[in-house]
Amino acid sequence: MRLPFWVLGCLLLPFCSFAQTTTTNEHIFFEKPYTLQRPDLSQVTCIYKDSRHIMWFGTANGLYRYDGTNVRYFGHRNGDSTTLPDTKVQQITEDADGHLWVALLNGMARIDLTTLQCKTYTGTNKRIDVHNFTNRVCTDSSNIWIGNNVGIFKFDKSKQVFTNVWSDEIRGFQLSIYVTAIFNANKHLLIATTFHDIILFNKDDYSYKRIPIVLSLPPRDTSITCITLDSKQKLWVGTWGGGIYTYDLATNKLTHVDCLDAITHLPFFYTTSVHETVTGKERCIWITSSIGLIKCNLNPEGDISHFDLIQHDLNSEHSILAGKIEDTYLDNDGALWCAGDNGVCRCFPFQDNFKYFSGTNGTIEGIDQLKINDDTCIVTNSWNGTGSGIYINSLNGNPLYPTIDLHFTDKDNGRNISGVAKDKYGRLWISSMAGVSVLDNKLNVVKQWDKNSTGDDALTHFRTSGLAIHNDTVWIMCYHRGLDLYDLSFHKLKHLSSTDRLGLIDDVLFSFFTDSKGTLWICGDHDLYKYLPGQGRFKAYTLSHESTGCNPREMVETRTGKFIIASLNGLVQFDPMTEQYGYLPSSILEKEQRLNSVAIDRNDDIWFLTEKHLVHYKPKENRFIIFGQEDGLDVSKGLQELRTFDGNKFFLGQDHDILTFNADSLEHPVAPPYMTADMQVNDSTTYQAGKSASFILPYYSNKLQFDFTGISYIKADQNQYYYRLSGVDKQWITTYKNAVSYANLAPGNYDFRVKTINYAGMWSDEKIIHFIITPPYWQTWWFRVLAAFLIGTVLFYSTRYVVQRNLKERILRLEKETAVEKERNRIAQDMHDDMGSGLTKIAILSEVVKKQIGEPEKALEQLERISDSSRTLVDNLQDIVWMLNAKHDQLESLALYIREYATKYFEQTDISVSFDYPAQFEPIKIREEQRRNLYMSVKEALNNIAKHAEASSVNISLHTQKNVIQFTVTDNGKGFNKGSIRTFANGLKNMHSRMEQAGGTCDIDSETGKGTAVTFKIRI
């Protein structure tokens, strides 16, 4: 497709040079923010400020985002649909949903202002006409409209495509649908322009009205480039080749703006944008063009009353950008941003806080308010001028005494006036580098000291650097020579210097000050001095840890009686009562420590001058406010003296000029800063304030950094931040830094709150980031309940176990004690039964023997019975001892003991005994009670065989199976009938009883004539 001739001209224009570089007759200070001074930020085509107060700059090289501090670039990458379709940005706007729409040469892009993610609309992805070219965009409350070489398109949100709604081409004229500009006029009207026509497009029914600006066919001399609709519903139309037009929507009148022809007819002139600004002071139309910026002041009727062409000045670093200016934007801070081929700059065209008062011919050294001949005057003295060096003006700045002759013979040094004071007789004492003159109320010289003066009343040194009148004594600073004191009769009273040893260390002095108590203070080269009139000497105050002192220059007194001292090392606060001092900390004072002058207003706020700024310090808020070029103060002219005589109106001395401003009405036409806040967790994940109601973090994500910015494009370094983290900070913390970190935060609910106040005292909205740090599972309520339950359960069962164990042990102990007692009783019973009966039997038999001593045979028989009873008694005692011995608790021991007893028992009889024992005994333990009852049962069985069985043989067998021990005693005797057991009833019952006590059984198998088998079983 062939490019139109004006597009070709745009491409060729940068290669053209212009000889004309004239500047406007209206001086406007332009500056280029330091962050934007980058070589890639050039060929800027448009400027836009979004709802979050972020500036966006469209260029031929891509899109730039600027927040007052940082710049971020958005470009194009081939094959990446998340980047811009191309880099040639044409126009930028924002929709009602908070999306930024960027019109480019070949497509559209939508950027989410929260995530900054990009979505593209191009012919390639079929979201826009494939033939789209040089797109323009505008929005209304619900729609996005674009215009391009194909016509007008409307965005379909549901389908996410742009649909053509107008492309009514005039037959034969393809450029009749080529939209060069588009503007949303109102709810129903959309205004677009083609190369030669204005299109009034009805958004409701898509009808339109075409208004040609050139009636000739074919239209060759004029091409429309830009439009804007002003606040009076007048459409301004900029062109290439045809100048400027206006179209009144109410009257449908098209008018050419002839008054600008002198500019618009210049070679290579064409318009790039038109904008209106409305302030409280004036309404202007700003026209950017190929040769500079045109400011048009409008009268109440909306016509141009005055205009200025503002062009780049090669001799000024603070002029507008060189080359073509593409776009302007007036933000709510009062800054007019200008963009063009050479980047971005800004100015403050509506600032007039600092008003011109009067001028001098030299560098201002002092400003005083004095009454001369009933006129309250502002008296200014200067150095290095061409006049008299002293200027007297009315309170309105009008000169009152334009020519004052001080009659110094040294005329050059006589113009270097160092001080002015008025005595009680109305005379003016004037010090200079040529001497001192005294003028009467008619301003005639009545006394003078110069280099030719001699005598006792002559100056120590004719060059003087200042003077003051204190208690009718004139104090004169002799240049580098100390002080001369005079009375009002012109007599010299004394000379004071460092050689007098009266406390004055410095011979170089700068200023005098008399406090509210009438005490005289002097700012010396290094130290501050207090004059002690009763002693006629000085007291020096170094006010510094350095040996060189604080280098004071001027001082003022607050209502509380404290001094504020401007020094070469910063701003010093000194309490003369306690003699304590301190330096007021500030980021501005860290960079600009050298202070020239200081004053105090009626609110007790401090104002002072650095070499680059006027600074307002508010002690109650601990806040410093800086004024400079953006406030209308041209600091390039120097900042030398600052004075106020009523606490409100200030006089500020610069090179050759005195300015005035009112402290109470110093305007700050700035908007409150827009606050943004982010939270970074463990140096990785970032959360944004306002994106979610609450953030939930695990317990180990407890290292947090909060980054916050008060977006401001004027004096952003003066933004003071207030932040507070609930549960951690007990009060608001103030800082000039825009980040804070917290580590090892305990689990809980937190609110991080932050706000900022800018240099103008305007607060931002408070941003809140609510987040919850969840506790580890071992600190959760459910875990604690579960743990408490488990611990309680463990304690319960442990206690129960211990109690039961103790109870069992006690029971066992009692049982053992009972068993021991029972055993004792049993032993006692056995001994009583066996031994008692045996001993009783022996005793009875012994008595019988005594009576039968005379009958030997009968006595012998009784003695044998006594012998048998004794053996039986011994055997029973032996059994008792064996059973009580714990060494015999093995089955093998019991079996062997039974064998020994049986063998011995039947040894004297005809009954043979055999044993059926296992070859190897198992290691089985038998309790004493079981062992005893089993043994006694076997013994009873053997005894029954010996007495009643009439047997010839006995067999004792032992078998073990699992936990059962079985002893079987078998004889071959006569046996017996189980039905008649009366004779043997006691023995059999004893065996059964004993085996039951041992936990076993006793089984008897007997049949008459067939012997008897007794089986004892016991479970161990």
PDB file of N, CA, C and O in Angstrom, residues 131-183:
ATOM      1  N   HIS A 131      -6.213  -5.848   7.352  1.00  0.00           N
ATOM      2  CA  HIS A 131      -5.582  -4.738   6.632  1.00  0.00           C
ATOM      3  C   HIS A 131      -5.397  -3.502   7.517  1.00  0.00           C
ATOM      4  O   HIS A 131      -5.109  -2.426   7.011  1.00  0.00           O
ATOM      5  N   ASN A 132      -5.572  -3.646   8.837  1.00  0.00           N
ATOM      6  CA  ASN A 132      -5.475  -2.474   9.716  1.00  0.00           C
ATOM      7  C   ASN A 132      -4.089  -1.851   9.646  1.00  0.00           C
ATOM      8  O   ASN A 132      -3.071  -2.542   9.516  1.00  0.00           O
ATOM      9  N   PHE A 133      -4.078  -0.498   9.781  1.00  0.00           N
ATOM     10  CA  PHE A 133      -2.818   0.249   9.670  1.00  0.00           C
ATOM     11  C   PHE A 133      -3.019   1.604  10.354  1.00  0.00           C
ATOM     12  O   PHE A 133      -4.074   2.219  10.230  1.00  0.00           O
ATOM     13  N   THR A 134      -1.978   2.046  11.066  1.00  0.00           N
ATOM     14  CA  THR A 134      -1.997   3.324  11.814  1.00  0.00           C
ATOM     15  C   THR A 134      -3.284   3.478  12.627  1.00  0.00           C
ATOM     16  O   THR A 134      -4.138   4.317  12.344  1.00  0.00           O
ATOM     17  N   ASN A 135      -3.395   2.658  13.662  1.00  0.00           N
ATOM     18  CA  ASN A 135      -4.590   2.653  14.493  1.00  0.00           C
ATOM     19  C   ASN A 135      -4.631   3.838  15.451  1.00  0.00           C
ATOM     20  O   ASN A 135      -3.600   4.295  15.953  1.00  0.00           O
ATOM     21  N   ARG A 136      -5.844   4.333  15.709  1.00  0.00           N
ATOM     22  CA  ARG A 136      -6.125   5.336  16.731  1.00  0.00           C
ATOM     23  C   ARG A 136      -7.199   4.750  17.649  1.00  0.00           C
ATOM     24  O   ARG A 136      -8.001   3.919  17.227  1.00  0.00           O
ATOM     25  N   VAL A 137      -7.250   5.173  18.929  1.00  0.00           N
ATOM     26  CA  VAL A 137      -8.162   4.559  19.879  1.00  0.00           C
ATOM     27  C   VAL A 137      -8.739   5.596  20.824  1.00  0.00           C
ATOM     28  O   VAL A 137      -8.087   6.604  21.145  1.00  0.00           O
ATOM     29  N   CYS A 138      -9.995   5.358  21.240  1.00  0.00           N
ATOM     30  CA  CYS A 138     -10.612   6.135  22.308  1.00  0.00           C
ATOM     31  C   CYS A 138     -11.625   5.240  23.006  1.00  0.00           C
ATOM     32  O   CYS A 138     -12.013   4.190  22.483  1.00  0.00           O
ATOM     33  N   THR A 139     -12.043   5.621  24.208  1.00  0.00           N
ATOM     34  CA  THR A 139     -12.989   4.825  24.976  1.00  0.00           C
ATOM     35  C   THR A 139     -14.096   5.703  25.516  1.00  0.00           C
ATOM     36  O   THR A 139     -13.937   6.916  25.654  1.00  0.00           O
ATOM     37  N   ASP A 140     -15.229   5.050  25.805  1.00  0.00           N
ATOM     38  CA  ASP A 140     -16.278   5.705  26.571  1.00  0.00           C
ATOM     39  C   ASP A 140     -16.559   4.836  27.789  1.00  0.00           C
ATOM     40  O   ASP A 140     -15.737   3.974  28.148  1.00  0.00           O
ATOM     41  N   SER A 141     -17.685   5.025  28.421  1.00  0.00           N
ATOM     42  CA  SER A 141     -17.956   4.318  29.669  1.00  0.00           C
ATOM     43  C   SER A 141     -18.102   2.813  29.491  1.00  0.00           C
ATOM     44  O   SER A 141     -17.972   2.061  30.462  1.00  0.00           O
ATOM     45  N   SER A 142     -18.372   2.361  28.265  1.00  0.00           N
ATOM     46  CA  SER A 142     -18.609   0.925  28.089  1.00  0.00           C
ATOM     47  C   SER A 142     -17.967   0.328  26.848  1.00  0.00           C
ATOM     48  O   SER A 142     -17.979  -0.895  26.696  1.00  0.00           O
ATOM     49  N   ASN A 143     -17.422   1.146  25.969  1.00  0.00           N
ATOM     50  CA  ASN A 143     -16.926   0.619  24.699  1.00  0.00           C
ATOM     51  C   ASN A 143     -15.519   1.115  24.397  1.00  0.00           C
ATOM     52  O   ASN A 143     -15.060   2.131  24.923  1.00  0.00           O
ATOM     53  N   ILE A 144     -14.859   0.375  23.522  1.00  0.00           N
ATOM     54  CA  ILE A 144     -13.560   0.766  22.978  1.00  0.00           C
ATOM     55  C   ILE A 144     -13.756   0.946  21.478  1.00  0.00           C
ATOM     56  O   ILE A 144     -14.294   0.059  20.800  1.00  0.00           O
ATOM     57  N   TRP A 145     -13.302   2.113  20.996  1.00  0.00           N
ATOM     58  CA  TRP A 145     -13.451   2.448  19.583  1.00  0.00           C
ATOM     59  C   TRP A 145     -12.065   2.669  18.994  1.00  0.00           C
ATOM     60  O   TRP A 145     -11.208   3.293  19.619  1.00  0.00           O
ATOM     61  N   ILE A 146     -11.852   2.154  17.805  1.00  0.00           N
ATOM     62  CA  ILE A 146     -10.590   2.432  17.126  1.00  0.00           C
ATOM     63  C   ILE A 146     -10.887   2.892  15.710  1.00  0.00           C
ATOM     64  O   ILE A 146     -11.941   2.586  15.121  1.00  0.00           O
ATOM     65  N   GLY A 147      -9.964   3.655  15.174  1.00  0.00           N
ATOM     66  CA  GLY A 147     -10.034   4.079  13.783  1.00  0.00           C
ATOM     67  C   GLY A 147      -8.717   3.777  13.109  1.00  0.00           C
ATOM     68  O   GLY A 147      -7.648   3.884  13.715  1.00  0.00           O
ATOM     69  N   ASN A 148      -8.771   3.413  11.843  1.00  0.00           N
ATOM     70  CA  ASN A 148      -7.554   3.132  11.088  1.00  0.00           C
ATOM     71  C   ASN A 148      -7.830   3.335   9.605  1.00  0.00           C
ATOM     72  O   ASN A 148      -8.828   3.965   9.224  1.00  0.00           O
ATOM     73  N   ASN A 149      -6.990   2.813   8.778  1.00  0.00           N
ATOM     74  CA  ASN A 149      -7.114   3.030   7.344  1.00  0.00           C
ATOM     75  C   ASN A 149      -8.340   2.337   6.742  1.00  0.00           C
ATOM     76  O   ASN A 149      -8.731   2.615   5.614  1.00  0.00           O
ATOM     77  N   VAL A 150      -8.990   1.438   7.524  1.00  0.00           N
ATOM     78  CA  VAL A 150     -10.144   0.711   7.016  1.00  0.00           C
ATOM     79  C   VAL A 150     -11.452   1.352   7.459  1.00  0.00           C
ATOM     80  O   VAL A 150     -12.491   1.128   6.848  1.00  0.00           O
ATOM     81  N   GLY A 151     -11.415   2.159   8.516  1.00  0.00           N
ATOM     82  CA  GLY A 151     -12.617   2.804   9.011  1.00  0.00           C
ATOM     83  C   GLY A 151     -12.663   2.837  10.519  1.00  0.00           C
ATOM     84  O   GLY A 151     -11.630   2.945  11.192  1.00  0.00           O
ATOM     85  N   ILE A 152     -13.885   2.729  11.072  1.00  0.00           N
ATOM     86  CA  ILE A 152     -14.105   2.771  12.514  1.00  0.00           C
ATOM     87  C   ILE A 152     -14.532   1.388  12.981  1.00  0.00           C
ATOM     88  O   ILE A 152     -15.380   0.742  12.362  1.00  0.00           O
ATOM     89  N   PHE A 153     -13.980   0.948  14.101  1.00  0.00           N
ATOM     90  CA  PHE A 153     -14.263  -0.372  14.641  1.00  0.00           C
ATOM     91  C   PHE A 153     -14.711  -0.244  16.097  1.00  0.00           C
ATOM     92  O   PHE A 153     -14.274   0.650  16.834  1.00  0.00           O
ATOM     93  N   LYS A 154     -15.568  -1.170  16.522  1.00  0.00           N
ATOM     94  CA  LYS A 154     -16.052  -1.242  17.895  1.00  0.00           C
ATOM     95  C   LYS A 154     -15.662  -2.593  18.478  1.00  0.00           C
ATOM     96  O   LYS A 154     -15.753  -3.621  17.803  1.00  0.00           O
ATOM     97  N   PHE A 155     -15.253  -2.589  19.727  1.00  0.00           N
ATOM     98  CA  PHE A 155     -14.784  -3.824  20.359  1.00  0.00           C
ATOM     99  C   PHE A 155     -15.956  -4.649  20.873  1.00  0.00           C
ATOM    100  O   PHE A 155     -16.815  -4.151  21.610  1.00  0.00           O
ATOM    101  N   ASP A 156     -15.986  -5.916  20.504  1.00  0.00           N
ATOM    102  CA  ASP A 156     -16.991  -6.857  20.972  1.00  0.00           C
ATOM    103  C   ASP A 156     -16.366  -7.647  22.130  1.00  0.00           C
ATOM    104  O   ASP A 156     -15.525  -8.514  21.931  1.00  0.00           O
ATOM    105  N   LYS A 157     -16.798  -7.352  23.349  1.00  0.00           N
ATOM    106  CA  LYS A 157     -16.187  -7.973  24.525  1.00  0.00           C
ATOM    107  C   LYS A 157     -16.452  -9.467  24.581  1.00  0.00           C
ATOM    108  O   LYS A 157     -15.591 -10.242  25.017  1.00  0.00           O
ATOM    109  N   SER A 158     -17.632  -9.884  24.173  1.00  0.00           N
ATOM    110  CA  SER A 158     -17.968 -11.303  24.256  1.00  0.00           C
ATOM    111  C   SER A 158     -17.121 -12.140  23.313  1.00  0.00           C
ATOM    112  O   SER A 158     -16.698 -13.245  23.650  1.00  0.00           O
ATOM    113  N   LYS A 159     -16.860 -11.622  22.116  1.00  0.00           N
ATOM    114  CA  LYS A 159     -16.077 -12.359  21.124  1.00  0.00           C
ATOM    115  C   LYS A 159     -14.608 -11.963  21.127  1.00  0.00           C
ATOM    116  O   LYS A 159     -13.792 -12.614  20.485  1.00  0.00           O
ATOM    117  N   GLN A 160     -14.293 -10.874  21.851  1.00  0.00           N
ATOM    118  CA  GLN A 160     -12.915 -10.390  21.935  1.00  0.00           C
ATOM    119  C   GLN A 160     -12.342 -10.081  20.545  1.00  0.00           C
ATOM    120  O   GLN A 160     -11.197 -10.434  20.220  1.00  0.00           O
ATOM    121  N   VAL A 161     -13.174  -9.398  19.755  1.00  0.00           N
ATOM    122  CA  VAL A 161     -12.727  -8.982  18.432  1.00  0.00           C
ATOM    123  C   VAL A 161     -13.221  -7.558  18.177  1.00  0.00           C
ATOM    124  O   VAL A 161     -14.165  -7.088  18.820  1.00  0.00           O
ATOM    125  N   PHE A 162     -12.577  -6.880  17.220  1.00  0.00           N
ATOM    126  CA  PHE A 162     -13.010  -5.565  16.790  1.00  0.00           C
ATOM    127  C   PHE A 162     -13.848  -5.710  15.523  1.00  0.00           C
ATOM    128  O   PHE A 162     -13.405  -6.316  14.539  1.00  0.00           O
ATOM    129  N   THR A 163     -15.052  -5.144  15.556  1.00  0.00           N
ATOM    130  CA  THR A 163     -15.986  -5.259  14.442  1.00  0.00           C
ATOM    131  C   THR A 163     -16.108  -3.910  13.735  1.00  0.00           C
ATOM    132  O   THR A 163     -16.268  -2.871  14.383  1.00  0.00           O
ATOM    133  N   ASN A 164     -16.052  -3.931  12.440  1.00  0.00           N
ATOM    134  CA  ASN A 164     -16.161  -2.704  11.664  1.00  0.00           C
ATOM    135  C   ASN A 164     -17.597  -2.168  11.711  1.00  0.00           C
ATOM    136  O   ASN A 164     -18.556  -2.882  11.449  1.00  0.00           O
ATOM    137  N   VAL A 165     -17.709  -0.865  12.078  1.00  0.00           N
ATOM    138  CA  VAL A 165     -19.035  -0.241  12.156  1.00  0.00           C
ATOM    139  C   VAL A 165     -19.169   0.926  11.173  1.00  0.00           C
ATOM    140  O   VAL A 165     -20.280   1.446  10.987  1.00  0.00           O
ATOM    141  N   TRP A 166     -18.079   1.339  10.565  1.00  0.00           N
ATOM    142  CA  TRP A 166     -18.158   2.417   9.560  1.00  0.00           C
ATOM    143  C   TRP A 166     -16.977   2.312   8.619  1.00  0.00           C
ATOM    144  O   TRP A 166     -15.817   2.234   9.031  1.00  0.00           O
ATOM    145  N   SER A 167     -17.293   2.307   7.315  1.00  0.00           N
ATOM    146  CA  SER A 167     -16.250   2.344   6.279  1.00  0.00           C
ATOM    147  C   SER A 167     -16.882   2.829   4.975  1.00  0.00           C
ATOM    148  O   SER A 167     -16.753   2.193   3.931  1.00  0.00           O
ATOM    149  N   ASP A 168     -17.589   3.949   5.082  1.00  0.00           N
ATOM    150  CA  ASP A 168     -18.334   4.482   3.937  1.00  0.00           C
ATOM    151  C   ASP A 168     -17.393   5.322   3.076  1.00  0.00           C
ATOM    152  O   ASP A 168     -17.167   6.503   3.326  1.00  0.00           O
ATOM    153  N   GLU A 169     -16.843   4.709   2.088  1.00  0.00           N
ATOM    154  CA  GLU A 169     -15.838   5.360   1.251  1.00  0.00           C
ATOM    155  C   GLU A 169     -16.501   6.182   0.142  1.00  0.00           C
ATOM    156  O   GLU A 169     -17.495   5.768  -0.451  1.00  0.00           O
ATOM    157  N   ILE A 170     -15.965   7.384  -0.048  1.00  0.00           N
ATOM    158  CA  ILE A 170     -16.369   8.176  -1.218  1.00  0.00           C
ATOM    159  C   ILE A 170     -15.724   7.537  -2.443  1.00  0.00           C
ATOM    160  O   ILE A 170     -14.519   7.303  -2.470  1.00  0.00           O
ATOM    161  N   ARG A 171     -16.540   7.257  -3.404  1.00  0.00           N
ATOM    162  CA  ARG A 171     -16.051   6.531  -4.576  1.00  0.00           C
ATOM    163  C   ARG A 171     -14.861   7.251  -5.202  1.00  0.00           C
ATOM    164  O   ARG A 171     -14.904   8.438  -5.492  1.00  0.00           O
ATOM    165  N   GLY A 172     -13.813   6.478  -5.336  1.00  0.00           N
ATOM    166  CA  GLY A 172     -12.620   7.014  -5.969  1.00  0.00           C
ATOM    167  C   GLY A 172     -11.641   7.643  -4.998  1.00  0.00           C
ATOM    168  O   GLY A 172     -10.529   8.004  -5.382  1.00  0.00           O
ATOM    169  N   PHE A 173     -12.037   7.793  -3.738  1.00  0.00           N
ATOM    170  CA  PHE A 173     -11.151   8.415  -2.750  1.00  0.00           C
ATOM    171  C   PHE A 173     -10.985   7.453  -1.564  1.00  0.00           C
ATOM    172  O   PHE A 173     -11.796   7.430  -0.646  1.00  0.00           O
ATOM    173  N   GLN A 174      -9.932   6.649  -1.641  1.00  0.00           N
ATOM    174  CA  GLN A 174      -9.693   5.657  -0.589  1.00  0.00           C
ATOM    175  C   GLN A 174      -9.413   6.327   0.750  1.00  0.00           C
ATOM    176  O   GLN A 174      -9.761   5.789   1.800  1.00  0.00           O
ATOM    177  N   LEU A 175      -8.793   7.516   0.710  1.00  0.00           N
ATOM    178  CA  LEU A 175      -8.454   8.200   1.959  1.00  0.00           C
ATOM    179  C   LEU A 175      -9.680   8.759   2.664  1.00  0.00           C
ATOM    180  O   LEU A 175      -9.577   9.267   3.776  1.00  0.00           O
ATOM    181  N   SER A 176     -10.842   8.659   2.059  1.00  0.00           N
ATOM    182  CA  SER A 176     -12.053   9.191   2.684  1.00  0.00           C
ATOM    183  C   SER A 176     -12.524   8.336   3.858  1.00  0.00           C
ATOM    184  O   SER A 176     -13.406   8.739   4.614  1.00  0.00           O
ATOM    185  N   ILE A 177     -11.970   7.124   4.009  1.00  0.00           N
ATOM    186  CA  ILE A 177     -12.284   6.302   5.186  1.00  0.00           C
ATOM    187  C   ILE A 177     -11.058   6.084   6.074  1.00  0.00           C
ATOM    188  O   ILE A 177     -11.120   5.365   7.074  1.00  0.00           O
ATOM    189  N   TYR A 178      -9.953   6.697   5.697  1.00  0.00           N
ATOM    190  CA  TYR A 178      -8.698   6.548   6.447  1.00  0.00           C
ATOM    191  C   TYR A 178      -8.777   7.463   7.681  1.00  0.00           C
ATOM    192  O   TYR A 178      -8.635   8.666   7.588  1.00  0.00           O
ATOM    193  N   VAL A 179      -9.024   6.872   8.852  1.00  0.00           N
ATOM    194  CA  VAL A 179      -9.211   7.659  10.080  1.00  0.00           C
ATOM    195  C   VAL A 179      -7.849   8.095  10.605  1.00  0.00           C
ATOM    196  O   VAL A 179      -6.980   7.263  10.913  1.00  0.00           O
ATOM    197  N   THR A 180      -7.677   9.399  10.731  1.00  0.00           N
ATOM    198  CA  THR A 180      -6.419   9.952  11.238  1.00  0.00           C
ATOM    199  C   THR A 180      -6.502  10.350  12.707  1.00  0.00           C
ATOM    200  O   THR A 180      -5.482  10.515  13.370  1.00  0.00           O
ATOM    201  N   ALA A 181      -7.732  10.527  13.228  1.00  0.00           N
ATOM    202  CA  ALA A 181      -7.916  10.870  14.636  1.00  0.00           C
ATOM    203  C   ALA A 181      -9.316  10.441  15.047  1.00  0.00           C
ATOM    204  O   ALA A 181     -10.235  10.391  14.222  1.00  0.00           O
ATOM    205  N   ILE A 182      -9.473  10.126  16.336  1.00  0.00           N
ATOM    206  CA  ILE A 182     -10.772   9.704  16.851  1.00  0.00           C
ATOM    207  C   ILE A 182     -10.917  10.235  18.267  1.00  0.00           C
ATOM    208  O   ILE A 182      -9.946  10.265  19.040  1.00  0.00           O
ATOM    209  N   PHE A 183     -12.142  10.695  18.612  1.00  0.00           N
ATOM    210  CA  PHE A 183     -12.348  11.367  19.890  1.00  0.00           C
ATOM    211  C   PHE A 183     -13.765  11.072  20.375  1.00  0.00           C
ATOM    212  O   PHE A 183     -14.733  11.170  19.609  1.00  0.00           O
TER     213      PHE A 183
END
